[in-house]
Short mmCIF file of C-alpha atoms and ligand atoms in Angstrom, two decimals:
data_model
loop_
_atom_site.label_atom_id
_atom_site.label_comp_id
_atom_site.label_asym_id
_atom_site.label_seq_id
_atom_site.Cartn_x
_atom_site.Cartn_y
_atom_site.Cartn_z
CA MET L 21 57.09 223.75 73.46
CA LYS L 22 57.87 222.22 70.19
CA THR L 23 61.09 219.64 69.35
CA GLN L 24 61.72 217.10 66.98
CA VAL L 25 62.05 214.16 69.41
CA ALA L 26 60.94 214.23 72.82
CA ILE L 27 63.35 212.28 75.07
CA ILE L 28 62.15 210.97 78.18
CA GLY L 29 64.61 210.31 81.09
CA GLY L 30 68.05 211.77 81.58
CA GLY L 31 69.94 208.77 82.11
CA PRO L 32 72.86 207.54 79.88
CA ALA L 33 70.20 206.47 77.38
CA GLY L 34 68.53 209.95 77.34
CA LEU L 35 71.33 211.76 77.58
CA LEU L 36 73.48 210.25 74.78
CA LEU L 37 70.34 209.84 72.41
CA SER L 38 70.09 213.84 72.53
CA GLU L 39 73.63 213.81 71.78
CA ILE L 40 73.83 211.68 68.74
CA LEU L 41 70.54 213.25 67.40
CA HIS L 42 72.13 216.98 67.55
CA SER L 43 75.34 215.81 65.67
CA HIS L 44 72.76 214.67 62.92
CA GLY L 45 71.37 218.01 63.43
CA VAL L 46 68.07 216.60 64.82
CA SER L 47 66.40 218.88 67.97
CA SER L 48 65.13 217.18 71.04
CA VAL L 49 64.33 218.16 74.70
CA VAL L 50 65.31 215.89 77.42
CA LEU L 51 62.51 215.72 80.48
CA GLU L 52 63.96 213.96 83.60
CA LYS L 53 62.12 213.57 86.87
CA SER L 54 65.13 213.54 89.18
CA SER L 55 67.75 216.41 90.18
CA ARG L 56 71.02 216.43 88.35
CA GLU L 57 72.41 215.94 91.54
CA HIS L 58 70.43 212.76 92.35
CA VAL L 59 70.91 211.44 88.44
CA LEU L 60 74.93 211.98 89.33
CA SER L 61 74.73 210.43 92.63
CA ARG L 62 73.82 206.71 91.48
CA ILE L 63 76.29 204.54 91.42
CA ARG L 64 75.83 201.75 88.96
CA ALA L 65 78.08 199.41 86.93
CA GLY L 66 80.95 200.38 85.32
CA VAL L 67 82.23 198.15 82.58
CA LEU L 68 82.34 199.06 79.06
CA GLU L 69 82.46 197.09 75.49
CA GLN L 70 84.86 198.07 73.17
CA THR L 71 81.66 198.99 71.07
CA THR L 72 80.36 201.31 73.88
CA VAL L 73 83.72 203.36 73.90
CA ASP L 74 83.97 203.53 70.40
CA VAL L 75 80.35 205.11 70.12
CA LEU L 76 81.29 207.59 73.02
CA ARG L 77 84.75 208.39 71.24
CA ALA L 78 83.06 208.94 67.84
CA HIS L 79 80.32 211.61 69.17
CA GLY L 80 83.78 213.11 71.19
CA LEU L 81 82.61 212.50 74.60
CA ALA L 82 85.15 210.11 75.52
CA ASP L 83 88.17 212.76 76.37
CA ARG L 84 88.20 211.73 80.42
CA LEU L 85 87.39 208.21 79.54
CA ASP L 86 90.48 208.09 77.63
CA ARG L 87 92.41 209.44 80.52
CA GLU L 88 90.75 207.84 83.19
CA GLY L 89 89.11 204.85 82.12
CA HIS L 90 90.99 201.23 83.06
CA VAL L 91 91.63 198.80 79.71
CA HIS L 92 91.23 195.25 80.44
CA ASP L 93 92.07 192.20 78.24
CA GLY L 94 89.79 189.63 79.91
CA MET L 95 88.43 188.70 83.41
CA LYS L 96 89.22 185.95 85.77
CA ILE L 97 86.65 183.15 87.10
CA VAL L 98 87.99 181.51 90.52
CA TRP L 99 85.91 179.00 92.09
CA ALA L 100 86.34 177.39 95.57
CA GLY L 101 88.97 175.21 96.11
CA ARG L 102 90.33 175.30 92.47
CA GLU L 103 92.60 177.04 90.35
CA SER L 104 91.55 180.45 88.80
CA TYR L 105 91.44 181.03 84.96
CA PHE L 106 91.73 183.83 82.95
CA ILE L 107 89.03 184.75 80.19
CA ASP L 108 91.22 186.43 77.51
CA VAL L 109 88.77 188.45 75.72
CA ALA L 110 91.63 190.15 73.59
CA LYS L 111 93.48 187.08 72.43
CA HIS L 112 90.30 185.43 71.83
CA VAL L 113 88.20 188.05 69.96
CA GLY L 114 90.63 190.85 69.67
CA LYS L 115 88.84 193.10 71.83
CA ARG L 116 88.77 194.75 75.31
CA PHE L 117 86.94 196.60 77.92
CA THR L 118 87.31 199.39 79.95
CA THR L 119 86.06 199.94 83.49
CA TYR L 120 84.88 203.46 83.85
CA GLY L 121 81.71 204.33 85.92
CA GLN L 122 78.58 204.87 84.73
CA THR L 123 78.49 208.10 87.27
CA LYS L 124 81.59 209.60 84.99
CA ILE L 125 79.61 208.83 81.76
CA GLN L 126 76.55 210.48 83.26
CA GLU L 127 79.03 213.46 84.01
CA ASP L 128 80.27 213.96 80.84
CA LEU L 129 77.09 213.56 79.04
CA PHE L 130 75.69 216.54 81.41
CA ALA L 131 79.10 218.44 80.76
CA ALA L 132 78.61 218.02 76.74
CA ALA L 133 75.05 218.82 77.16
CA ASP L 134 75.70 221.78 78.69
CA ARG L 135 78.46 222.71 76.32
CA ARG L 136 75.84 222.95 73.38
CA ASN L 137 73.09 224.50 75.32
CA ALA L 138 70.63 221.36 75.32
CA THR L 139 67.21 221.77 76.50
CA VAL L 140 67.57 219.11 79.68
CA LEU L 141 64.79 219.81 82.15
CA THR L 142 65.48 218.28 85.16
CA GLU L 143 62.98 217.71 88.22
CA VAL L 144 59.44 217.47 85.70
CA GLU L 145 56.98 215.74 87.09
CA ASP L 146 53.87 214.14 86.15
CA VAL L 147 55.11 212.85 82.72
CA GLN L 148 52.26 211.81 80.65
CA LEU L 149 52.69 210.24 76.63
CA ILE L 150 49.62 211.46 74.35
CA ASP L 151 48.82 210.30 71.02
CA VAL L 152 51.94 208.01 70.68
CA SER L 153 50.15 206.28 67.71
CA SER L 154 49.37 209.26 65.70
CA ASN L 155 51.63 211.55 63.67
CA HIS L 156 51.20 214.21 66.28
CA PRO L 157 52.44 212.66 69.52
CA CYS L 158 53.10 215.16 72.56
CA VAL L 159 54.07 215.04 76.00
CA THR L 160 52.65 216.90 79.06
CA PHE L 161 54.40 217.54 82.19
CA THR L 162 55.02 219.87 84.93
CA HIS L 163 57.59 221.75 85.47
CA HIS L 164 58.67 224.30 88.35
CA GLY L 165 54.68 224.24 89.32
CA GLU L 166 54.05 225.07 85.32
CA SER L 167 52.16 222.98 83.32
CA LEU L 168 53.37 222.50 79.84
CA ARG L 169 53.04 220.53 76.65
CA LEU L 170 55.96 219.47 74.48
CA ASP L 171 54.75 218.97 70.94
CA CYS L 172 56.98 216.55 68.63
CA ASP L 173 56.95 214.23 65.76
CA PHE L 174 58.76 211.21 68.17
CA ILE L 175 59.13 210.06 71.58
CA ALA L 176 62.09 208.24 72.97
CA GLY L 177 61.39 206.56 76.18
CA CYS L 178 64.63 206.41 77.84
CA ASP L 179 63.04 206.48 81.27
CA GLY L 180 64.49 203.21 83.28
CA PHE L 181 62.86 200.37 84.41
CA HIS L 182 60.38 202.37 86.50
CA GLY L 183 59.45 205.07 84.21
CA VAL L 184 56.19 205.92 82.17
CA SER L 185 56.80 205.56 78.92
CA ARG L 186 56.38 201.71 78.40
CA GLN L 187 53.22 201.91 79.75
CA ALA L 188 51.97 203.79 76.78
CA ILE L 189 52.56 200.54 74.65
CA PRO L 190 48.46 198.86 74.91
CA PRO L 191 49.19 195.47 76.78
CA THR L 192 47.33 193.81 73.99
CA VAL L 193 50.42 195.13 72.11
CA LEU L 194 53.71 194.42 75.05
CA ARG L 195 55.07 191.27 75.10
CA GLU L 196 56.90 190.58 78.44
CA PHE L 197 59.56 188.56 79.65
CA GLU L 198 60.98 188.11 83.04
CA LYS L 199 63.07 186.07 85.44
CA VAL L 200 63.68 187.23 88.75
CA TYR L 201 66.62 185.94 90.51
CA PRO L 202 66.33 184.77 94.50
CA PHE L 203 68.79 186.81 95.67
CA GLY L 204 70.64 190.09 95.42
CA TRP L 205 73.98 192.09 95.44
CA LEU L 206 75.29 193.81 98.00
CA GLY L 207 77.76 196.23 96.74
CA VAL L 208 80.74 198.21 98.00
CA LEU L 209 82.54 201.48 96.80
CA SER L 210 85.67 201.76 98.61
CA PRO L 211 88.57 204.60 98.38
CA THR L 212 91.28 201.38 97.88
CA PRO L 213 93.40 200.20 95.17
CA PRO L 214 91.24 197.44 93.58
CA LEU L 215 92.89 194.24 92.32
CA PRO L 216 94.35 194.32 89.19
CA ASP L 217 91.58 191.92 87.19
CA ILE L 218 88.00 191.72 87.21
CA VAL L 219 87.17 188.55 89.24
CA TYR L 220 84.29 186.43 89.53
CA ALA L 221 84.12 184.10 92.53
CA ASN L 222 81.64 181.09 92.86
CA HIS L 223 81.74 180.13 96.58
CA PRO L 224 79.72 177.57 99.00
CA ARG L 225 79.09 180.91 100.64
CA GLY L 226 77.84 182.77 97.44
CA PHE L 227 78.81 184.69 94.53
CA ALA L 228 81.44 187.36 94.90
CA LEU L 229 82.73 189.74 92.29
CA ALA L 230 85.75 192.29 92.69
CA SER L 231 86.11 195.26 90.45
CA ALA L 232 87.38 198.65 90.00
CA ARG L 233 86.10 202.42 89.27
CA SER L 234 89.91 204.18 89.55
CA PRO L 235 93.22 202.95 90.51
CA THR L 236 92.39 204.27 94.11
CA LEU L 237 88.74 203.10 94.01
CA SER L 238 87.75 199.71 94.03
CA ARG L 239 84.32 198.04 93.57
CA TYR L 240 82.96 194.60 95.33
CA TYR L 241 79.99 192.70 95.55
CA ILE L 242 78.50 189.59 97.45
CA GLN L 243 75.44 187.61 96.45
CA VAL L 244 72.91 188.30 99.28
CA PRO L 245 69.22 186.96 100.10
CA LEU L 246 66.69 189.40 98.86
CA ASP L 247 65.79 190.03 102.61
CA THR L 248 68.67 191.22 103.75
CA HIS L 249 69.25 194.75 105.48
CA ILE L 250 71.86 196.85 104.81
CA GLU L 251 71.99 198.04 108.65
CA ASP L 252 73.08 194.56 109.54
CA TRP L 253 76.17 194.68 107.04
CA PRO L 254 78.59 197.07 108.53
CA ASP L 255 82.17 197.39 106.72
CA GLU L 256 83.94 194.90 109.02
CA ARG L 257 81.14 192.26 108.27
CA PHE L 258 81.35 193.11 104.32
CA TRP L 259 85.15 192.73 104.34
CA SER L 260 85.34 189.28 106.04
CA GLU L 261 82.46 187.70 104.22
CA LEU L 262 83.93 189.17 101.01
CA LYS L 263 87.62 187.68 101.94
CA ALA L 264 85.76 184.15 102.80
CA ARG L 265 84.56 183.87 99.05
CA PHE L 266 87.96 184.33 97.34
CA PRO L 267 90.91 182.11 97.38
CA ARG L 268 93.20 182.93 100.09
CA GLU L 269 95.94 184.64 97.57
CA LEU L 270 93.55 186.80 96.17
CA ALA L 271 91.45 187.50 99.43
CA ASP L 272 94.75 188.62 101.00
CA ALA L 273 95.91 191.06 98.35
CA ILE L 274 92.26 192.46 98.72
CA VAL L 275 93.11 196.04 100.48
CA THR L 276 89.96 196.91 102.65
CA GLY L 277 89.05 200.16 103.93
CA SER L 278 85.81 202.19 104.39
CA SER L 279 83.04 202.21 102.18
CA ILE L 280 81.77 205.26 100.84
CA GLU L 281 78.68 203.89 99.52
CA LYS L 282 76.62 200.83 100.02
CA SER L 283 73.80 199.26 98.16
CA ILE L 284 71.60 196.24 97.53
CA ALA L 285 70.33 195.38 94.12
CA PRO L 286 68.13 192.76 93.26
CA LEU L 287 68.64 190.67 90.25
CA ARG L 288 66.31 190.21 87.25
CA SER L 289 66.02 189.70 83.70
CA TYR L 290 63.46 191.54 81.68
CA VAL L 291 62.50 192.12 78.32
CA ALA L 292 59.58 194.06 76.87
CA GLU L 293 58.55 193.21 73.00
CA PRO L 294 58.25 195.34 70.69
CA MET L 295 60.48 197.97 71.48
CA GLN L 296 58.33 200.48 69.88
CA HIS L 297 54.81 201.62 69.14
CA GLY L 298 53.53 203.92 66.78
CA ARG L 299 55.83 206.96 67.35
CA LEU L 300 57.12 206.02 70.58
CA PHE L 301 60.46 204.11 70.79
CA LEU L 302 62.10 202.47 74.02
CA ALA L 303 65.73 202.39 74.54
CA GLY L 304 67.83 201.07 77.77
CA ASP L 305 66.17 200.25 81.04
CA ALA L 306 63.14 201.55 79.87
CA ALA L 307 62.92 198.08 77.63
CA HIS L 308 64.77 195.64 79.29
CA ILE L 309 66.98 194.77 82.71
CA VAL L 310 69.97 192.34 83.09
CA PRO L 311 71.24 191.18 85.97
CA PRO L 312 74.56 192.75 86.60
CA THR L 313 76.76 189.53 85.78
CA GLY L 314 78.54 190.52 82.79
CA ALA L 315 77.75 194.42 83.32
CA LYS L 316 75.78 194.59 80.33
CA GLY L 317 72.94 196.97 81.19
CA LEU L 318 74.88 200.15 80.09
CA ASN L 319 76.56 198.87 77.06
CA LEU L 320 72.65 198.24 75.73
CA ALA L 321 71.59 201.39 76.40
CA VAL L 322 74.22 202.53 74.13
CA SER L 323 73.89 200.03 71.26
CA ASP L 324 69.74 200.79 71.35
CA VAL L 325 70.43 204.83 70.98
CA THR L 326 72.83 203.96 68.37
CA TYR L 327 70.57 202.21 66.09
CA LEU L 328 67.35 204.93 67.20
CA ALA L 329 69.78 207.66 66.54
CA ARG L 330 70.66 205.93 63.16
CA ALA L 331 66.92 205.51 62.08
CA LEU L 332 65.85 208.63 63.53
CA ALA L 333 68.88 210.90 61.08
CA ALA L 334 67.89 208.46 58.34
CA TYR L 335 64.11 209.76 58.46
CA TYR L 336 65.13 213.58 58.83
CA ALA L 337 67.44 213.25 55.88
CA LYS L 338 66.04 211.32 53.70
CA GLY L 339 62.22 210.82 54.95
CA SER L 340 62.79 207.00 54.88
CA THR L 341 60.79 205.14 57.92
CA GLN L 342 62.58 201.67 57.20
CA GLN L 343 65.35 201.80 59.62
CA LEU L 344 62.79 203.21 62.13
CA ASP L 345 60.31 200.26 61.34
CA GLY L 346 63.13 198.21 61.80
CA TYR L 347 64.09 199.37 65.33
CA SER L 348 62.95 196.80 67.39
CA GLU L 349 63.72 193.83 65.53
CA VAL L 350 67.19 194.70 64.94
CA ALA L 351 67.89 196.53 68.71
CA LEU L 352 66.18 192.81 69.95
CA ARG L 353 68.88 190.99 68.55
CA ARG L 354 71.96 192.47 70.44
CA VAL L 355 69.50 192.74 73.58
CA TRP L 356 68.94 189.20 73.65
CA SER L 357 72.63 188.17 73.25
CA SER L 358 73.29 190.31 76.40
CA VAL L 359 70.30 189.01 78.14
CA ARG L 360 71.22 185.59 77.53
CA VAL L 361 74.67 185.59 78.68
CA SER L 362 73.85 187.44 81.62
CA TRP L 363 71.87 185.10 82.32
CA TYR L 364 74.05 182.43 81.86
CA LEU L 365 76.87 183.94 83.86
CA THR L 366 74.24 184.46 86.87
CA THR L 367 73.56 180.84 86.34
CA LEU L 368 76.99 179.95 86.47
CA LEU L 369 78.56 181.82 89.15
CA HIS L 370 75.83 181.96 92.09
CA ARG L 371 74.35 179.85 94.88
CA PHE L 372 71.02 179.15 94.17
CA PRO L 373 68.89 178.38 97.42
CA GLY L 374 66.92 175.18 97.26
CA ALA L 375 69.46 173.88 94.44
CA SER L 376 69.08 170.43 94.18
CA ASP L 377 72.45 168.01 94.22
CA PHE L 378 72.00 167.67 90.37
CA ASP L 379 71.77 171.32 89.91
CA GLN L 380 75.21 171.65 91.87
CA ARG L 381 77.08 169.13 89.85
CA ALA L 382 75.91 170.13 86.94
CA GLN L 383 76.99 173.71 87.64
CA GLU L 384 80.57 172.63 88.48
CA TYR L 385 80.84 170.65 85.80
CA GLU L 386 79.89 173.44 83.43
CA LEU L 387 83.02 175.51 85.38
CA GLU L 388 85.05 172.43 84.65
CA TYR L 389 84.29 172.67 81.28
CA LEU L 390 84.93 176.11 80.66
CA LYS L 391 88.23 175.56 82.50
CA SER L 392 89.28 173.10 80.09
CA SER L 393 88.04 174.02 77.01
CA TYR L 394 89.53 176.70 74.49
CA HIS L 395 86.30 176.82 72.80
CA ALA L 396 84.12 177.31 75.38
CA GLN L 397 86.68 180.01 76.60
CA VAL L 398 85.83 181.61 72.80
CA ALA L 399 82.37 181.15 72.90
CA LEU L 400 82.22 183.33 76.18
CA ALA L 401 84.82 185.85 75.24
CA GLU L 402 82.79 186.58 72.22
CA GLN L 403 79.53 187.16 74.19
CA TYR L 404 81.31 188.89 77.06
CA ALA L 405 82.80 191.48 74.54
CA GLY L 406 79.76 192.12 73.11
CA LEU L 407 78.37 191.76 69.17
CA PRO L 408 79.22 194.64 67.16
CA ILE L 409 76.49 197.18 65.90
N1 LIG F 527 59.79 211.19 83.77
C1 LIG F 527 60.86 211.23 83.57
N2 LIG F 527 61.93 211.06 83.61
C2 LIG F 527 62.13 209.64 84.24
C3 LIG F 527 60.64 209.19 84.72
C4 LIG F 527 59.42 210.09 84.28
N3 LIG F 527 58.14 209.26 84.78
N4 LIG F 527 60.83 207.82 85.03
C5 LIG F 527 62.25 207.54 85.49
N5 LIG F 527 62.86 209.01 84.96
C6 LIG F 527 64.21 208.86 84.44
C7 LIG F 527 65.07 208.18 85.85
O1 LIG F 527 65.19 209.27 87.03
C8 LIG F 527 66.51 208.41 85.17
O2 LIG F 527 67.24 209.46 85.61
O3 LIG F 527 65.03 208.35 83.24
C9 LIG F 527 66.42 207.63 83.72
C10 LIG F 527 66.62 206.49 83.08
O4 LIG F 527 68.26 206.45 83.36
P1 LIG F 527 68.49 204.88 84.06
O5 LIG F 527 67.58 204.05 84.88
O6 LIG F 527 69.81 205.07 84.18
O7 LIG F 527 68.34 203.94 82.21
P2 LIG F 527 69.00 204.10 80.95
O8 LIG F 527 69.28 205.75 80.78
O9 LIG F 527 68.28 203.52 80.12
O10 LIG F 527 70.70 203.79 81.33
C11 LIG F 527 70.57 202.11 81.27
O11 LIG F 527 71.28 202.16 83.68
O12 LIG F 527 70.15 200.91 85.34
C12 LIG F 527 71.53 201.20 84.63
O13 LIG F 527 72.14 199.39 84.27
C13 LIG F 527 71.67 200.29 83.74
O14 LIG F 527 73.84 200.91 83.38
C14 LIG F 527 72.11 200.79 82.41
C15 LIG F 527 71.83 202.16 82.53
C1 LIG F 528 81.08 196.62 88.32
O1 LIG F 528 82.39 197.46 88.24
O2 LIG F 528 80.63 197.39 89.12
C2 LIG F 528 80.89 195.47 87.71
C3 LIG F 528 81.79 194.63 87.06
C4 LIG F 528 81.43 193.36 86.56
C5 LIG F 528 80.25 192.99 86.35
C6 LIG F 528 78.88 193.92 87.27
C7 LIG F 528 79.55 194.97 87.53
O3 LIG F 528 79.88 192.14 85.96
#
């Protein structure tokens, strides 16, 4: 097989890259390890920066998003025993954000790929990247028992944190930055009306978050120890723990019900530098992971592929490698901005096991400062809204 860009991974990064490349007349083949059903069953964060919405709109991918997404002006921060405060992102920086599940984006991207008869091979096995530092890289893999080779000009590694692409960068070149947090999030998706705002809660029992997927679908999370077993968390226990972490009026407003999905995710910050090597370019979770506090993961995948598609389009239109050469440097600026704010929010809002009295007081005064300082709120609003591309 032959194509211009071999894309490894059919998550949001891979499928969106393929879509944008197509709009520039650049061909690609997407190789995805899992089945489409499996990819569509993954429940992930669901907050889209305005920039992300703009990119999806510009590529004709936002019809359903515009109909079903819920637009928010800001988010609330609550803190045990104190008044809640609203970080008014729209007022401070003139940007809004939208709750719309990543699952729906994934569906919209598959539908767009089907409409243009894109080559998206699912259930591929044993993907290997060959000669990434030469001008003629290729990818070998197995599909339905057949061994195949895909010749290409470039490889885009969009295969998530556990993918194979990043490993094709020699260890002498790759620098890794990592922070592992000593807790995880237990998330529940429930067919119940959500609270009107996204609410982040800091409580002595641990962090909690109220979010939404639609007017009839709510998404909640609580901080849990890393050794937590999901079987120990029947719905009733989850709801009572969730409510215990919100102030009375919010706890009373939470509508409980059955859970459709329940999962535990560890929290981690990770960045691989550089995001490119020879003719291999990493995008999305393949290159970086952020803790979900701030919901930046998907938004970074979108900005990475926007830069990458632009650079590849410039190469095919004008033969210029300037943007490709600068891809990692440009993408990393936005990556580190989001890595920083998600680390900040994680540190601000969670209870860290073993935190000293000093750490605890410093966190309380940081929350106090944020509550009382207009400038601190503007700064957080700017970072929460995300940098422009
Ligand atoms: N070969 C082919 N495909 C692979 C391989 C492999 N060896 N390894 C992983 N994949 C596929 C996965 O099955 C997955 O569908 O790559 C895809 C990567 O998708 P995501 O993990 O969703 O990553 P990305 O597209 O970068 O999207 C980032 O996902 O994890 C969230 O919070 C993150 O919202 C962000 C978004
Ligand atoms: C979500 O809706 O899943 C969500 C919202 C906000 C976050 C993280 C996740 O910070």
